[in-house]
């Protein structure tokens, strides 16, 4: 699993303010001696363009836009390639679909893109939400101002394995993958590494509403047992990670573990914010193996509460619905 980054796709959503993103992508590619492709992904002309142009004019406009964009990108790539070899591609259409098709057809193992929301750090654009949901490889949506910050990588892992048996192995592997990628990013970014897991017994909202009665002593014993169970699993994962990264750069990283009791949709974000997270690494599926449950629940609500980069992963064997 070491050095698992070998074919990177860097996506530009604009022709302005993207040089720092490409620079970071080149640094990462150089670190791993990975192939790097820079894609300029543009939306197609609006539907009403056909209403105000003859069909042949419309098609010529699309072709002209594509050629002009390719010329611009090739000129930029000539400069970038003086530092590191860069391939280029221009697409015009539905951007997130074009990106996913290119990932699938060219076996990219990492997509790097800048957050399109320039007003704040929240991830709000349609494309920036669609990609973590549906792209088959990890997606790293970066913030424009990350270079000025002390780096804090936060890995949100779910080590609750009390699920149907067919899901447990997938969940265990995904938890380790999140941990490994978070370590990899922390080593790459010279960052501190935090691990957060949120646990609870009976959900607080059920207790508050008085729907069930709970013996306080028994409930506390259950919570203590759950916390111990989750701590032991995190310790096991860290032991496996230590063997995986032994003698690698960054192997001296000492992750800080945050075992938090509460509601995951709230406490993951609270913990990430308290750590000053610059990148949050998490899975972007809720129920594994259940069709349609993509980017559900916890991941969706967490992103609405944090202003940091997102590094989203899928479980092994995930097939994009695109």
Coordinates of C-alpha atoms in Angstrom, one line a residue:
X1 CA 0.0 0.0 0.0
X2 CA 3.0 2.3 0.4
X3 CA 3.4 5.0 -2.3
X4 CA -0.1 4.4 -3.5
X5 CA -0.2 7.7 -5.4
X6 CA 1.0 7.2 -9.0
X7 CA -1.5 9.0 -11.3
X8 CA -2.8 12.4 -10.3
X9 CA -5.6 14.5 -11.9
X10 CA -5.5 18.2 -11.0
X11 CA -8.8 19.9 -12.0
X12 CA -9.0 23.6 -12.8
X13 CA -12.5 25.1 -12.6
X14 CA -11.3 28.5 -13.8
X15 CA -8.4 30.1 -15.6
X16 CA -7.8 32.6 -12.8
X17 CA -6.2 32.0 -9.4
X18 CA -5.3 28.3 -10.1
X19 CA -1.5 28.5 -10.3
X20 CA -1.0 27.8 -6.6
X21 CA -3.2 24.7 -6.9
X22 CA -1.1 23.4 -9.9
X23 CA 2.1 24.2 -7.9
X24 CA 0.9 22.0 -5.0
X25 CA -0.1 19.3 -7.4
X26 CA 3.3 19.3 -9.0
X27 CA 5.0 19.2 -5.6
X28 CA 2.9 16.1 -4.6
X29 CA 3.5 14.4 -8.0
X30 CA 7.2 15.0 -7.6
X31 CA 7.2 13.6 -4.1
X32 CA 5.7 10.4 -5.3
X33 CA 7.1 10.4 -8.9
X34 CA 3.5 10.3 -10.1
X35 CA 2.1 11.1 -13.5
X36 CA 0.3 14.5 -13.5
X37 CA -2.5 15.6 -15.7
X38 CA -4.0 19.1 -15.5
X39 CA -7.6 19.2 -16.7
X40 CA -9.5 22.4 -17.5
X41 CA -13.1 21.4 -16.9
X42 CA -15.6 23.9 -18.3
X43 CA -19.4 24.0 -18.3
X44 CA -21.0 23.7 -21.8
X45 CA -22.8 26.6 -23.3
X46 CA -26.2 27.2 -21.7
X47 CA -29.3 25.6 -23.3
X48 CA -30.6 28.9 -24.6
X49 CA -27.5 29.3 -26.7
X50 CA -29.2 27.1 -29.3
X51 CA -32.1 29.4 -29.4
X52 CA -30.0 32.4 -30.4
X53 CA -27.6 30.7 -32.8
X54 CA -28.1 28.5 -35.8
X55 CA -27.0 25.0 -35.1
X56 CA -23.8 25.2 -37.2
X57 CA -22.8 28.4 -35.4
X58 CA -23.5 26.7 -32.0
X59 CA -21.3 23.8 -32.9
X60 CA -18.5 26.1 -34.2
X61 CA -18.7 28.1 -31.0
X62 CA -18.2 25.0 -28.9
X63 CA -15.3 23.9 -31.1
X64 CA -13.8 27.4 -30.9
X65 CA -14.0 27.5 -27.2
X66 CA -12.4 24.1 -26.9
X67 CA -9.5 25.1 -29.1
X68 CA -8.9 28.4 -27.4
X69 CA -9.0 26.8 -24.0
X70 CA -6.6 24.0 -25.1
X71 CA -4.2 26.7 -26.5
X72 CA -4.3 28.5 -23.2
X73 CA -3.7 25.4 -21.2
X74 CA -0.9 24.2 -23.4
X75 CA 0.8 27.5 -23.0
X76 CA 0.5 27.3 -19.3
X77 CA 1.7 23.7 -19.3
X78 CA 4.9 24.6 -21.2
X79 CA 5.8 26.8 -18.2
X80 CA 4.7 24.2 -15.6
X81 CA 6.6 21.4 -17.4
X82 CA 9.9 23.2 -16.8
X83 CA 9.5 22.1 -13.2
X84 CA 7.6 18.8 -13.7
X85 CA 6.1 17.0 -16.7
X86 CA 2.4 17.8 -17.1
X87 CA -0.2 16.4 -19.5
X88 CA -3.2 18.4 -20.3
X89 CA -6.9 17.9 -21.2
X90 CA -9.8 20.2 -21.8
X91 CA -13.4 19.2 -21.3
X92 CA -16.7 21.1 -22.0
X93 CA -19.9 19.6 -20.6
X94 CA -21.1 18.5 -17.2
X95 CA -17.9 19.0 -15.2
X96 CA -18.2 16.4 -12.5
X97 CA -19.3 13.8 -15.0
X98 CA -16.4 14.6 -17.3
X99 CA -14.0 14.4 -14.4
X100 CA -15.3 11.0 -13.2
X101 CA -15.2 9.6 -16.8
X102 CA -11.6 10.8 -17.1
X103 CA -10.6 9.2 -13.8
X104 CA -12.2 5.9 -14.8
X105 CA -10.8 5.8 -18.3
X106 CA -7.2 6.8 -17.2
X107 CA -6.9 5.0 -13.8
X108 CA -6.2 8.1 -11.8
X109 CA -5.7 7.4 -8.1
X110 CA -6.1 11.0 -6.7
X111 CA -8.1 14.0 -7.8
X112 CA -7.0 17.4 -6.6
X113 CA -9.3 20.4 -7.0
X114 CA -9.7 23.8 -5.4
X115 CA -12.8 24.7 -3.4
X116 CA -15.0 26.8 -5.7
X117 CA -16.4 28.8 -2.8
X118 CA -14.2 31.9 -2.7
X119 CA -16.3 33.7 -0.1
X120 CA -15.7 31.1 2.7
X121 CA -14.0 27.8 3.3
X122 CA -17.3 25.8 3.3
X123 CA -17.7 23.3 0.5
X124 CA -20.9 24.4 -1.2
X125 CA -20.7 24.1 -5.0
X126 CA -22.5 21.3 -6.8
X127 CA -19.4 19.9 -8.4
X128 CA -17.4 19.9 -5.1
X129 CA -20.2 17.9 -3.5
X130 CA -20.8 15.5 -6.4
X131 CA -17.1 14.5 -6.7
X132 CA -16.7 13.1 -3.2
X133 CA -20.0 11.4 -3.6
X134 CA -19.4 9.6 -6.9
X135 CA -15.7 9.7 -7.9
X136 CA -14.2 6.2 -7.6
X137 CA -10.7 7.5 -6.3
X138 CA -9.9 9.8 -3.4
X139 CA -10.8 13.4 -3.9
X140 CA -8.8 16.2 -2.2
X141 CA -10.7 19.5 -2.3
X142 CA -8.2 22.1 -1.2
X143 CA -8.6 25.6 0.2
X144 CA -7.0 28.5 -1.5
X145 CA -5.3 29.9 1.7
X146 CA -3.9 26.6 3.1
X147 CA -0.3 27.5 2.4
X148 CA -0.4 30.2 5.1
X149 CA -1.6 27.9 7.9
X150 CA 0.0 25.5 10.3
X151 CA -1.1 22.1 9.0
X152 CA -3.4 19.9 11.1
X153 CA -4.7 16.7 9.5
X154 CA -7.8 15.2 11.1
X155 CA -8.8 11.6 10.3
X156 CA -12.4 10.8 11.2
X157 CA -12.8 7.1 11.5
X158 CA -15.7 4.9 12.4
X159 CA -14.6 1.9 14.4
X160 CA -18.1 0.8 15.4
X161 CA -18.4 -2.6 13.8
X162 CA -21.9 -3.5 15.2
X163 CA -23.4 -3.8 11.7
X164 CA -24.5 -6.7 9.4
X165 CA -21.7 -9.2 9.0
X166 CA -21.2 -8.4 5.2
X167 CA -20.3 -4.8 6.1
X168 CA -17.8 -5.4 8.9
X169 CA -14.8 -6.2 6.7
X170 CA -15.5 -3.3 4.5
X171 CA -15.7 -1.0 7.5
X172 CA -12.5 -2.2 9.0
X173 CA -10.6 -1.8 5.7
X174 CA -12.1 1.7 5.2
X175 CA -11.1 2.8 8.7
X176 CA -7.5 1.7 8.0
X177 CA -7.5 3.3 4.6
X178 CA -8.6 6.6 6.1
X179 CA -5.9 6.3 8.8
X180 CA -3.2 5.5 6.2
X181 CA -4.2 8.3 3.8
X182 CA -4.3 10.8 6.8
X183 CA -0.8 9.7 7.9
X184 CA 0.4 10.1 4.3
X185 CA -1.0 13.6 4.0
X186 CA 0.4 14.6 7.4
X187 CA 3.9 13.4 6.3
X188 CA 3.5 15.1 3.0
X189 CA 2.3 18.4 4.5
X190 CA 4.6 18.3 7.6
X191 CA 1.5 18.4 9.6
X192 CA 0.2 17.2 13.0
X193 CA -2.1 14.2 12.8
X194 CA -5.3 13.8 14.8
X195 CA -7.6 10.8 14.9
X196 CA -11.2 11.3 16.0
X197 CA -13.9 8.8 16.7
X198 CA -17.3 9.7 18.2
X199 CA -19.2 7.1 20.2
X200 CA -22.4 6.9 22.1
X201 CA -24.8 4.5 23.8
X202 CA -28.4 5.4 23.7
X203 CA -28.8 8.4 21.4
X204 CA -29.2 11.6 23.4
X205 CA -32.4 12.7 21.6
X206 CA -34.2 9.5 22.6
X207 CA -33.2 10.0 26.3
X208 CA -34.2 13.6 26.3
X209 CA -37.6 12.8 25.0
X210 CA -38.1 10.1 27.6
X211 CA -39.0 7.5 25.1
X212 CA -37.2 4.8 27.1
X213 CA -36.0 4.5 30.7
X214 CA -32.4 3.8 31.4
X215 CA -30.6 2.6 34.5
X216 CA -27.9 5.3 34.9
X217 CA -25.3 2.9 36.4
X218 CA -25.9 0.3 33.7
X219 CA -25.8 2.9 31.0
X220 CA -22.4 4.2 32.3
X221 CA -21.0 0.7 32.4
X222 CA -22.1 0.3 28.8
X223 CA -20.5 3.5 27.8
X224 CA -17.3 2.6 29.5
X225 CA -17.3 -0.8 27.7
X226 CA -17.9 1.0 24.3
X227 CA -15.1 3.4 24.9
X228 CA -12.8 0.6 25.8
X229 CA -13.8 -1.4 22.7
X230 CA -13.2 1.6 20.4
X231 CA -9.9 2.5 22.1
X232 CA -8.6 -1.1 21.6
X233 CA -9.6 -1.0 17.9
X234 CA -7.9 2.3 17.3
X235 CA -4.8 0.9 19.1
X236 CA -4.9 -2.1 16.8
X237 CA -5.2 0.1 13.7
X238 CA -2.3 2.2 14.8
X239 CA -0.2 -1.0 15.3
X240 CA -1.0 -2.1 11.8
X241 CA -0.2 1.4 10.5
X242 CA 3.1 1.4 12.3
X243 CA 4.1 -1.8 10.5
X244 CA 2.9 -0.4 7.2
X245 CA 4.9 2.8 7.4
X246 CA 8.0 1.5 9.2
X247 CA 11.2 3.2 7.9
X248 CA 9.1 5.5 5.7
X249 CA 9.4 9.3 5.9
X250 CA 7.0 10.5 8.6
X251 CA 7.1 7.2 10.5
X252 CA 7.9 9.2 13.6
X253 CA 4.5 10.9 13.6
X254 CA 2.7 10.6 16.9
X255 CA -1.1 10.8 16.2
X256 CA -3.3 12.4 18.9
X257 CA -6.4 10.4 19.5
X258 CA -9.7 12.0 20.3
X259 CA -12.4 9.6 21.6
X260 CA -15.5 11.8 22.0
X261 CA -18.9 10.9 23.3
X262 CA -21.8 12.4 21.5
X263 CA -23.5 12.7 18.2
X264 CA -21.2 12.1 15.2
X265 CA -22.8 14.6 12.9
X266 CA -22.0 17.3 15.4
X267 CA -18.9 16.2 17.3
X268 CA -16.7 15.3 14.3
X269 CA -17.0 18.9 13.1
X270 CA -16.6 20.3 16.6
X271 CA -13.4 18.2 17.2
X272 CA -12.0 19.1 13.8
X273 CA -12.6 22.8 14.4
X274 CA -11.1 22.6 17.9
X275 CA -8.0 21.0 16.4
X276 CA -7.7 23.8 13.8
X277 CA -8.1 21.2 11.0
X278 CA -6.6 22.2 7.6
X279 CA -7.6 18.9 6.0
X280 CA -10.3 16.5 7.2
X281 CA -9.9 12.9 6.0
X282 CA -13.1 10.9 6.0
X283 CA -15.2 8.3 4.3
X284 CA -18.0 9.7 2.1
X285 CA -20.4 6.8 2.4
X286 CA -22.8 6.3 5.2
X287 CA -24.2 2.7 5.1
X288 CA -21.8 0.5 3.1
X289 CA -23.4 -1.9 0.7
X290 CA -26.7 -0.1 0.7
X291 CA -27.5 1.3 -2.7
X292 CA -28.2 5.1 -2.8
X293 CA -26.5 5.8 0.5
X294 CA -23.7 8.0 -0.9
X295 CA -22.3 11.0 0.9
X296 CA -25.1 10.6 3.4
X297 CA -25.8 11.8 6.9
X298 CA -22.6 12.3 8.8
X299 CA -20.3 13.3 6.0
X300 CA -22.9 15.7 4.4
X301 CA -23.6 17.5 7.7
X302 CA -20.0 17.5 8.8
X303 CA -19.0 19.4 5.7
X304 CA -21.6 22.1 6.4
X305 CA -19.8 22.8 9.7
X306 CA -16.1 22.9 8.8
X307 CA -14.0 25.4 6.8
X308 CA -11.1 23.2 5.8
X309 CA -10.0 21.0 2.9
X310 CA -11.7 17.7 2.4
X311 CA -9.9 14.4 1.5
X312 CA -12.8 11.9 0.8
X313 CA -12.4 8.2 0.4
X314 CA -14.6 5.3 -0.7
X315 CA -14.5 1.7 0.5
X316 CA -12.5 -0.8 -1.7
X317 CA -14.6 -2.1 -4.5
X318 CA -16.7 1.1 -4.8
X319 CA -18.1 1.5 -8.4
X320 CA -19.1 5.0 -9.4
X321 CA -22.8 5.4 -10.4
X322 CA -21.7 7.8 -13.2

